[in-house]
RNA sequence: GCGCCCGUAGCUCAGUGGAUCAGAGCAGCGGACUUCUAAUCCGCAGGUCGGAGGUUCGAGUCCUCCCGGGCGCGCCA
């Protein structure tokens, strides 16, 4: 369905025929041949670099090869023009009939338009959010959540076998701090005056109900008990409560993970020891002393012997510690075990979605995955830059220390999940993003969510009107696909079909590059093509979609509208945004 | 000091495996409506793609260095 592939095949066939006929040398490699849309639209619909790629191995001038190829390509019934351009590009321009076929394909495929069935892609694990279970999610998490969810979705659509996953960091010092903070709230619930929340504890109000619940469960049992007696139980209870909160927040965003993996369970199951033994067996774990960091030496630096992973063997800057001085594992060690677990589960590709502050962590993680999988498993880390919350152009101040920050739920409740999801994909993930409450709720061209949804709503509105005004017309997809699409000849009609026909290529590129934002950008383009055509009908009544008395033309135009609506809906669903039937 | 990311129009950003004459929106200017066929559209104007080298038939795109911004840098996750 990606017509660029079809054309590349056709070009290879013609080149092979030319070689057989003796016009080209035999045995040429066609691997580097690409078919792309030219940058300039007046250069035609597609361009191929075939002649430039083959010039050197064939020992011929590129223009000569292009001219040879232009003959058979230009003779094809779909081709309007085949022109040799520049240093040896072959530009092809198609007849309308070519585009009518693409629309027919889109209509026939409906919700599966652009889906890649035999795309392979293997088994892919996408790990995202993995927010610490020590409090509710904030807006920064939303970006990773939306990005990861949309990525998993587009990969699935592109034929990969995808598992989406959340790693629960429910082990280590932060959970102990959480347990202590919860104990404080428990005492508070029992009537104690707790005063200021001490530094190092979580001050947020969200632990108050957890404390109350524990007071109801345990009464005064642990009121003055030593920490060792209540720490595990309180930690577990708090983590469970926080995870319920986080899942609720994610649910409100329409984000769902297939698998939740618990760090503490990995530790308890001895997975960390197992993994480090494996690495030790490969000679990659040793006791050693690290050099102090250059330039910015911490005050309290002193040389210390540590258990280290030899990540420098795999391109990291220094070897990385796996054990703290109290004997417990570092986070890196448990994360290593987690990745070993993912590898053992048979994934071909691991994708991790992290905040930008984890950039320094990438090299060691790649090192571990390479070491554990023998280079068989690919690890791609996608970093999401910060989100700046804005209100009327002014940044919203947030103080995490004071426990005062805008939670994800606050934002979702205020503007809706569709807005949050779309806006998070209006920038590349590695570029910072401003999220302005005023803009994103506005109903105007400034607001891309609205713009795209409005295009879809307009399509649906036309189809609804058609059903009432022309009840005799069969609006079923099958019937519309059989309409005489040859009626569609206006440049803006063809432009809309071209945009729609480009969708399979967008899916493929977004999946391959792990860049779901491309879908959001594409949808804006498709919506723009539709809005343009719609307005044509205002200026010229003969260009309206519904032409009374001309059923053939009306059916063809409704087919186009239906295809467009379908394309918008498919794309919106992949990024998790509801295709609105109407906007009021 | 080192590592990673970024630098494209006044502003916010796209630019798909390097490929023919650099794109969009906003803001600005000029046009098209009694609102699900104007919450929209059309036109005009706006850039030595941070700088300098290098590779190449060809560089916004790849390599090196420099300048500027962000993030990070041994027992935090």
XYZ file of C-alpha atoms (C1' of nucleotides) in Angstrom:
661
model
C 0.000 0.000 0.000
C 3.031 2.231 0.301
C 3.241 3.246 -3.334
C 6.855 4.284 -3.000
C 7.711 0.611 -2.529
C 5.650 -0.400 -5.536
C 7.470 2.132 -7.668
C 10.874 1.067 -6.420
C 10.017 -2.479 -7.448
C 8.853 -1.322 -10.851
C 12.086 0.601 -11.319
C 14.174 -2.428 -10.367
C 12.289 -4.574 -12.827
C 12.824 -2.088 -15.633
C 16.521 -1.790 -14.786
C 16.867 -5.566 -14.851
C 15.201 -5.625 -18.276
C 17.577 -2.919 -19.496
C 20.507 -4.984 -18.265
C 19.135 -8.041 -20.008
C 18.784 -6.108 -23.246
C 22.412 -5.053 -22.957
C 21.749 -1.357 -22.376
C 23.212 -1.621 -18.856
C 25.951 -3.864 -17.490
C 24.722 -7.060 -15.882
C 24.984 -7.814 -12.189
C 24.391 -4.291 -10.843
C 23.301 -3.916 -7.217
C 19.964 -2.150 -6.879
C 20.036 -1.918 -3.100
C 20.762 1.802 -2.806
C 17.952 2.872 -5.075
C 15.438 5.113 -3.342
C 12.108 6.561 -4.379
C 11.150 9.709 -2.519
C 8.877 12.662 -2.845
C 10.909 15.516 -4.318
C 11.360 18.542 -2.153
C 9.857 20.758 -4.804
C 6.388 19.681 -5.795
C 6.835 21.021 -9.334
C 9.516 18.404 -9.806
C 6.818 15.812 -9.967
C 5.256 13.336 -7.605
C 8.222 11.115 -6.950
C 11.925 11.174 -7.729
C 14.410 8.355 -7.893
C 18.152 8.502 -7.471
C 18.592 5.230 -9.394
C 20.819 6.672 -12.106
C 23.065 8.458 -9.607
C 23.523 5.336 -7.550
C 24.279 3.188 -10.594
C 26.482 5.654 -12.472
C 29.732 4.660 -10.821
C 29.333 0.851 -10.835
C 27.929 0.944 -14.380
C 30.645 3.274 -15.577
C 28.098 5.427 -17.345
C 26.959 9.032 -17.097
C 23.994 9.323 -14.697
C 21.965 11.354 -17.174
C 22.386 8.554 -19.705
C 21.067 5.923 -17.305
C 18.205 8.177 -16.248
C 17.237 8.657 -19.876
C 17.247 4.903 -20.447
C 15.025 4.380 -17.432
C 12.742 7.251 -18.391
C 11.557 5.384 -21.517
C 9.829 2.418 -19.896
C 8.778 4.343 -16.785
C 7.219 7.072 -18.915
C 5.381 4.488 -21.003
C 3.427 3.219 -18.027
C -0.279 3.994 -18.142
C -0.170 5.781 -14.770
C 2.672 8.084 -15.747
C 2.036 11.548 -17.066
C 5.677 12.578 -17.389
C 9.088 11.050 -16.772
C 11.795 13.674 -16.804
C 15.517 13.558 -16.281
C 16.526 16.410 -14.013
C 19.576 17.901 -12.412
C 22.566 15.601 -12.122
C 20.550 12.536 -13.075
C 17.351 12.279 -11.073
C 14.346 10.781 -12.715
C 11.204 12.667 -11.788
C 7.865 11.020 -12.306
C 4.527 12.779 -12.478
C 1.372 10.696 -12.353
C -1.986 10.984 -14.036
C -5.068 11.479 -11.881
C -5.927 7.834 -12.501
C -2.951 6.837 -10.376
C -4.300 8.849 -7.447
C -7.819 7.524 -7.924
C -6.416 4.030 -7.401
C -4.713 5.134 -4.203
C -8.014 6.490 -2.881
C -9.750 3.249 -3.792
C -7.102 1.373 -1.801
C -7.596 3.619 1.202
C -11.354 3.132 1.067
C -11.022 -0.609 0.744
C -8.650 -0.786 3.709
C -10.721 1.502 5.962
C -9.409 1.265 9.518
C -6.460 -0.803 8.376
C -5.229 1.739 5.861
C -1.495 1.992 6.321
C -1.283 -1.050 8.581
C 1.729 -3.206 7.819
C 0.935 -6.883 8.208
C 4.088 -8.559 7.033
C 6.361 -5.820 8.294
C 8.149 -8.048 10.764
C 9.681 -5.715 13.276
C 10.074 -8.634 15.648
C 9.290 -8.572 19.330
C 9.643 -5.117 20.803
C 9.501 -4.017 24.419
C 8.679 -0.393 25.087
C 9.319 0.697 28.655
C 7.910 4.069 29.583
C 6.737 6.225 32.474
C 8.248 4.034 35.217
C 7.508 6.912 37.579
C 8.706 6.403 41.131
C 5.832 5.169 43.307
C 6.436 7.896 45.858
C 3.771 10.338 44.773
C 1.349 11.286 42.034
C 2.546 11.861 38.488
C 3.443 15.359 37.366
C 3.279 16.871 33.925
C 6.788 15.839 33.004
C 5.712 12.217 33.239
C 2.893 12.889 30.828
C 5.217 13.464 27.960
C 6.951 10.137 28.394
C 3.600 8.442 28.934
C 2.085 9.809 25.752
C 5.241 9.333 23.731
C 5.701 5.747 24.867
C 2.075 4.846 24.390
C 1.937 6.363 20.913
C 5.209 4.705 19.973
C 3.975 1.302 21.123
C 0.819 1.922 19.167
C 2.491 2.900 15.910
C 4.929 0.003 16.170
C 2.012 -2.366 16.584
C 0.300 -0.820 13.564
C 3.553 -1.281 11.650
C 3.536 -4.996 12.326
C 5.734 -5.396 15.402
C 4.839 -7.625 18.326
C 4.883 -5.007 21.066
C 4.837 -5.284 24.841
C 4.445 -2.028 26.746
C 5.918 -2.050 30.178
C 6.217 -0.097 33.424
C 9.131 -0.728 35.798
C 8.116 -0.099 39.398
C 11.037 1.267 41.382
C 9.746 -0.120 44.651
C 13.072 -0.958 46.256
C 15.828 1.042 47.856
C 16.201 4.115 49.988
C 13.349 6.088 48.478
C 10.820 3.476 49.549
C 12.227 3.599 53.073
C 11.789 7.353 53.041
C 8.278 6.820 51.781
C 7.598 4.366 54.605
C 8.846 6.875 57.185
C 6.806 9.669 55.649
C 3.766 7.434 55.766
C 4.417 6.538 59.390
C 4.405 10.224 60.145
C 0.984 10.562 58.547
C -0.140 7.491 60.447
C 0.811 9.174 63.721
C -0.925 12.287 62.531
C -4.061 10.251 61.930
C -3.769 8.972 65.496
C -3.865 12.529 66.734
C -0.190 13.382 67.082
C 1.074 16.814 66.213
C 3.681 16.218 63.489
C 4.799 19.775 62.798
C 7.065 20.438 59.842
C 7.788 17.472 57.595
C 11.508 16.838 58.059
C 13.895 17.099 55.118
C 14.350 13.847 53.282
C 10.710 12.904 53.696
C 7.880 13.289 51.237
C 5.816 16.274 52.331
C 2.846 15.930 49.973
C -0.716 15.733 51.290
C -1.305 12.662 49.179
C 0.104 10.497 51.987
C -2.519 11.715 54.482
C -5.194 9.208 53.390
C -2.628 6.416 53.391
C -1.785 7.264 57.004
C -5.465 7.300 57.890
C -6.009 3.956 56.272
C -3.062 2.473 58.178
C -4.418 3.943 61.414
C -7.718 2.230 60.696
C -5.989 -1.053 59.949
C -3.397 -1.187 62.730
C -4.828 1.102 65.377
C -2.083 2.144 67.763
C 0.074 -0.968 67.238
C 2.973 0.890 65.626
C 2.424 4.260 67.238
C 5.775 4.230 69.011
C 7.236 1.014 67.623
C 10.789 0.948 66.246
C 11.083 1.447 62.526
C 12.173 -2.120 61.803
C 8.768 -3.372 62.930
C 6.634 -1.313 60.564
C 8.964 -0.265 57.755
C 8.210 -3.064 55.299
C 4.475 -3.100 55.884
C 4.178 0.669 55.675
C 6.408 0.806 52.606
C 4.336 -1.849 50.855
C 1.098 -0.128 51.729
C 2.357 3.244 50.551
C 3.759 1.863 47.301
C 0.504 0.042 46.624
C -1.447 3.233 47.255
C 0.848 5.288 45.051
C 0.661 2.746 42.250
C -3.129 2.827 42.414
C -2.880 6.590 42.069
C -0.434 6.366 39.167
C -2.504 3.775 37.344
C -5.529 5.978 37.802
C -3.647 8.949 36.357
C -2.484 6.886 33.402
C -5.952 5.535 32.855
C -7.342 9.058 32.718
C -4.813 9.726 29.973
C -5.819 6.573 28.147
C -2.377 5.065 28.686
C -2.228 1.361 29.447
C 0.768 -0.883 29.992
C 0.725 -4.590 29.250
C 3.188 -5.466 31.996
C 4.187 -3.973 35.358
C 7.477 -5.322 36.637
C 8.444 -4.825 40.272
C 12.017 -4.018 41.166
C 11.674 -5.453 44.675
C 10.350 -8.727 43.277
C 13.361 -8.988 40.970
C 15.640 -8.441 43.953
C 13.727 -10.922 46.109
C 13.883 -13.543 43.376
C 17.660 -13.257 43.335
C 17.704 -11.935 39.773
C 20.287 -9.307 40.619
C 22.722 -11.882 42.002
C 22.109 -14.119 38.998
C 22.724 -11.371 36.493
C 25.857 -10.129 38.177
C 27.174 -13.696 38.379
C 26.629 -13.984 34.660
C 28.563 -10.793 34.079
C 31.242 -11.857 36.519
C 31.560 -15.086 34.560
C 32.269 -12.998 31.480
C 35.001 -11.172 33.396
C 33.031 -7.917 33.403
C 32.699 -7.420 37.166
C 35.693 -6.535 39.331
C 36.730 -4.772 42.513
C 38.443 -1.486 41.763
C 38.903 2.194 42.522
C 37.523 4.920 40.266
C 39.273 8.133 39.357
C 37.567 11.279 40.686
C 35.569 13.174 38.035
C 37.683 15.819 36.373
C 36.938 19.493 36.761
C 34.203 19.147 39.343
C 35.556 17.133 42.230
C 33.114 16.599 45.096
C 34.244 17.955 48.475
C 34.143 14.622 50.186
C 35.887 12.647 47.475
C 38.084 9.861 48.622
C 39.351 6.845 46.713
C 37.296 3.804 47.551
C 37.307 0.223 46.389
C 33.992 -0.679 44.763
C 32.374 -3.489 42.848
C 32.398 -2.266 39.273
C 30.959 -3.232 35.904
C 33.425 -2.946 33.057
C 31.204 -0.697 30.911
C 34.236 1.001 29.370
C 34.649 -2.198 27.329
C 31.466 -1.142 25.545
C 32.171 2.537 25.043
C 31.191 4.048 28.401
C 33.370 6.764 29.932
C 34.040 5.071 33.259
C 33.211 1.726 34.835
C 30.058 1.780 36.931
C 29.476 0.701 40.535
C 26.916 -2.009 41.173
C 27.030 -2.151 44.975
C 26.693 0.474 47.675
C 28.999 0.538 50.698
C 26.237 -0.913 52.872
C 26.239 -3.962 50.618
C 22.953 -3.258 48.870
C 22.676 -2.976 45.098
C 22.862 0.295 43.278
C 19.970 1.198 41.056
C 22.191 0.396 38.119
C 22.556 -3.164 39.383
C 18.840 -3.763 39.688
C 18.238 -2.096 36.365
C 20.810 -4.448 34.873
C 18.883 -7.405 36.268
C 15.686 -5.914 34.868
C 17.173 -5.651 31.400
C 18.535 -9.184 31.672
C 14.986 -10.220 32.454
C 13.669 -8.427 29.393
C 16.327 -10.047 27.222
C 15.457 -13.457 28.676
C 11.847 -12.878 27.716
C 12.950 -12.945 24.091
C 12.638 -9.388 22.818
C 14.602 -8.399 19.729
C 14.445 -4.706 20.455
C 14.225 -2.835 23.755
C 13.074 0.755 23.748
C 13.338 2.846 26.916
C 11.644 6.203 27.218
C 13.402 8.383 29.777
C 13.459 11.964 30.948
C 16.285 14.095 29.617
C 17.973 14.081 33.023
C 18.791 10.406 32.489
C 20.904 11.117 29.420
C 24.115 10.246 31.240
C 22.740 6.808 31.955
C 22.387 5.652 28.366
C 25.897 4.437 27.687
C 26.078 2.110 30.660
C 22.677 0.640 29.875
C 23.645 -0.008 26.265
C 26.829 -1.584 27.571
C 24.889 -3.925 29.818
C 22.447 -4.933 27.111
C 25.267 -5.572 24.684
C 27.189 -7.593 27.254
C 24.184 -9.675 28.295
C 22.793 -10.326 24.839
C 26.077 -10.720 23.033
C 25.059 -7.814 20.832
C 21.909 -9.632 19.700
C 19.409 -7.262 21.288
C 19.178 -3.614 20.307
C 18.539 -0.994 22.981
C 17.171 2.350 21.873
C 16.760 5.045 24.490
C 14.438 7.918 23.644
C 14.841 10.958 25.852
C 11.962 13.332 26.471
C 12.872 16.918 27.175
C 11.160 19.022 29.801
C 7.629 20.329 29.562
C 7.175 23.937 30.627
C 3.695 24.610 31.888
C 2.497 28.049 30.906
C -0.521 30.131 31.792
C -1.121 33.098 29.492
C 2.506 33.108 28.435
C 3.883 32.952 31.974
C 5.636 29.827 33.273
C 3.758 28.080 36.075
C 6.020 27.929 39.095
C 6.365 24.588 40.749
C 8.238 23.736 43.893
C 8.747 20.044 44.418
C 10.434 20.663 47.737
C 7.340 22.315 49.148
C 5.272 19.499 47.692
C 3.503 22.029 45.519
C 3.337 21.057 41.920
C 0.779 20.699 39.216
C -0.051 17.047 38.925
C -0.766 15.282 35.706
C -4.290 14.712 36.918
C -4.811 18.443 37.424
C -3.830 19.060 33.823
C -5.835 16.175 32.397
C -8.901 17.285 34.342
C -8.530 20.862 33.157
C -7.957 20.376 29.428
C -8.893 16.772 28.695
C -6.830 13.791 27.654
C -7.105 14.427 23.923
C -5.467 17.808 24.291
C -2.701 16.546 26.544
C -1.946 13.682 24.209
C -1.890 15.643 21.000
C 0.107 18.571 22.375
C 2.766 16.252 23.783
C 3.415 15.094 20.223
C 3.608 18.509 18.608
C 7.353 18.623 19.201
C 10.062 16.119 18.649
C 10.673 14.352 21.935
C 14.194 15.698 22.268
C 13.076 19.317 22.001
C 11.665 21.199 25.007
C 7.929 21.789 24.923
C 5.782 24.628 26.189
C 2.315 23.642 27.295
C 0.140 26.716 27.528
C -3.286 26.216 29.077
C -4.667 29.149 27.131
C -3.546 27.986 23.697
C -4.373 24.323 24.050
C -7.977 24.933 24.998
C -8.537 27.549 22.322
C -10.668 26.618 19.354
C -8.577 28.048 16.573
C -5.884 27.296 14.105
C -3.331 27.986 16.881
C -4.490 24.849 18.526
C -3.462 21.810 16.473
C -5.701 19.453 18.436
C -8.721 21.465 17.573
C -7.619 21.975 13.983
C -7.308 18.266 13.285
C -10.387 17.241 15.210
C -12.391 19.927 13.456
C -11.349 18.537 10.086
C -12.602 15.129 11.140
C -15.811 16.567 12.529
C -16.394 18.403 9.275
C -15.961 15.191 7.304
C -18.441 13.425 9.520
C -20.834 16.342 9.240
C -20.783 16.156 5.461
C -21.499 12.434 5.589
C -24.339 12.996 8.061
C -25.822 15.681 5.832
C -25.520 13.395 2.838
C -27.477 10.723 4.654
C -30.382 13.078 5.334
C -30.352 15.119 2.141
C -29.725 12.268 -0.261
C -31.304 9.246 1.381
C -31.171 7.295 -1.861
C -27.388 7.334 -1.887
C -25.591 4.294 -0.493
C -22.944 5.604 1.892
C -21.509 2.256 2.867
C -17.752 1.992 2.422
C -18.168 -0.687 -0.214
C -20.524 1.426 -2.275
C -18.359 4.520 -1.983
C -15.319 2.553 -3.092
C -17.239 1.683 -6.244
C -18.019 5.319 -7.034
C -16.658 6.734 -10.267
C -13.551 8.337 -8.761
C -12.671 9.667 -12.211
C -14.967 12.580 -11.307
C -12.270 13.828 -8.936
C -10.147 16.132 -11.055
C -9.820 19.440 -9.213
C -6.223 20.109 -8.104
C -7.314 20.429 -4.487
C -9.151 17.124 -4.696
C -6.061 15.453 -6.088
C -3.951 17.204 -3.447
C -6.111 15.718 -0.706
C -5.796 12.235 -2.209
C -2.029 12.660 -2.439
C -1.846 13.608 1.203
C -3.987 10.636 2.152
C -1.925 8.316 -0.030
C 1.182 9.405 1.855
C -0.096 7.935 5.129
C 1.400 4.427 4.795
C 4.794 5.965 4.290
C 4.365 8.076 7.423
C 3.468 5.007 9.472
C 6.512 3.202 8.235
C 8.873 6.113 8.858
C 7.464 6.875 12.315
C 7.807 3.238 13.347
C 11.266 2.862 11.939
C 12.605 6.076 13.469
C 10.705 5.552 16.745
C 9.220 9.018 16.247
C 5.481 9.091 16.876
C 5.391 12.880 16.598
C 5.484 12.424 12.850
C 1.929 11.207 12.996
C 0.749 14.374 14.709
C 2.534 16.479 12.099
C 1.096 14.426 9.282
C -2.425 14.789 10.641
C -2.078 18.560 10.575
C -1.115 18.392 6.919
C -3.962 16.092 6.005
C -6.378 18.317 7.920
C -5.049 21.384 6.101
C -5.672 19.744 2.707
C -9.210 18.987 3.734
C -9.923 22.478 5.098
C -8.643 23.935 1.844
C -10.952 21.796 -0.252
C -13.875 22.549 2.035
C -13.393 26.261 1.575
C -13.320 25.814 -2.193
C -16.970 24.881 -1.912
C -17.699 28.224 -0.290
C -16.108 30.097 -3.141
C -17.500 27.926 -5.929
C -20.756 26.042 -5.435
C -19.800 23.447 -8.055
C -16.980 22.338 -5.765
C -19.229 21.510 -2.847
C -19.290 17.913 -1.759
C -23.010 17.491 -2.167
C -24.173 18.372 -5.671
C -27.926 17.924 -5.991
C -28.791 16.200 -9.242
C -25.283 14.897 -9.879
C -25.188 11.664 -8.054
C -22.022 10.321 -9.663
C -19.998 13.383 -8.698
C -21.498 13.494 -5.232
C -20.687 9.830 -4.648
C -17.093 10.355 -5.749
C -16.676 13.359 -3.476
C -18.247 11.550 -0.570
C -15.807 8.742 -1.209
C -13.013 11.267 -0.855
C -14.511 12.714 2.317
C -15.004 9.249 3.723
C -11.410 8.297 2.941
C -10.155 11.480 4.549
C -12.255 10.949 7.674
C -11.001 7.430 7.876
C -7.373 8.503 7.505
C -7.728 11.165 10.184
C -9.455 8.718 12.514
C -6.835 6.020 12.078
C -4.018 8.448 12.781
C -5.769 10.009 15.752
C -6.474 6.628 17.285
C -2.841 5.619 17.000
C -1.804 8.607 19.066
C -4.712 7.990 21.417
C -6.851 10.983 20.536
C -10.589 10.571 20.049
C -11.753 11.388 16.509
C -14.608 13.758 17.353
C -17.900 13.328 15.511
C -18.752 16.954 16.131
C -17.371 19.912 18.022
C -19.589 22.373 19.763
C 37.070 19.220 32.623
C 34.132 15.186 30.274
C 29.555 13.012 28.064
C 24.688 13.471 25.730
C 20.931 16.696 23.306
C 19.979 21.207 20.712
C 21.118 25.860 17.402
C 16.776 26.581 10.486
C 12.212 33.311 9.005
C 10.760 38.532 14.260
C 8.474 34.061 17.478
C 7.451 28.545 17.941
C 9.191 24.668 15.201
C 9.168 20.643 10.711
C 12.686 18.952 7.301
C 11.554 11.326 6.317
C 18.498 6.803 4.409
C 22.889 12.979 1.823
C 20.477 14.300 -3.629
C 17.201 18.956 -8.055
C 15.564 26.024 -6.616
C 15.352 25.940 2.061
C 9.201 24.536 4.492
C 4.738 25.244 8.036
C 2.161 27.837 11.813
C 2.042 32.339 14.686
C 2.918 37.552 14.596
C 2.611 41.622 10.180
C 0.072 43.379 5.627
C -4.051 42.576 1.929
C -8.390 39.721 0.619
C -12.928 35.798 0.888
C -18.281 34.943 5.713
C -24.665 36.377 8.926
C -20.790 30.113 11.788
C -20.471 22.115 11.118
C -19.166 24.317 3.819
C -15.273 31.134 7.431
C -13.549 27.972 14.825
C -11.876 28.042 7.959
C -9.359 29.538 3.491
C -6.349 32.474 -0.240
C -2.393 35.936 -1.322
C 2.016 39.094 -0.002
C 6.269 39.735 2.768
C 9.994 37.475 5.706
C 16.234 32.980 6.054
C 24.258 33.833 3.972
C 19.948 26.711 7.947
C 25.094 29.494 14.879
C 30.546 30.005 12.700
C 34.839 27.824 10.130
C 36.985 23.846 7.749
C 36.632 18.664 5.663
C 34.545 14.300 2.797
C 31.548 14.139 -1.916
C 29.314 14.741 -8.339
C 26.122 17.077 -4.341
C 25.779 18.828 2.869
C 20.409 22.013 7.030
C 21.507 16.570 6.974
C 27.867 13.072 7.561
C 33.102 14.184 10.019
C 36.441 17.756 12.886
C 37.063 22.211 15.564
C 34.959 26.713 17.603
C 30.740 29.788 19.646
C 25.972 29.726 22.223
C 21.899 27.098 25.111
C 19.870 22.681 27.913
C 20.670 18.073 30.783
C 23.979 15.062 33.418
C 28.745 13.506 35.651
C 31.403 7.537 42.303
C 27.507 4.282 47.196
C 19.850 9.193 43.719
C 16.356 6.436 41.588
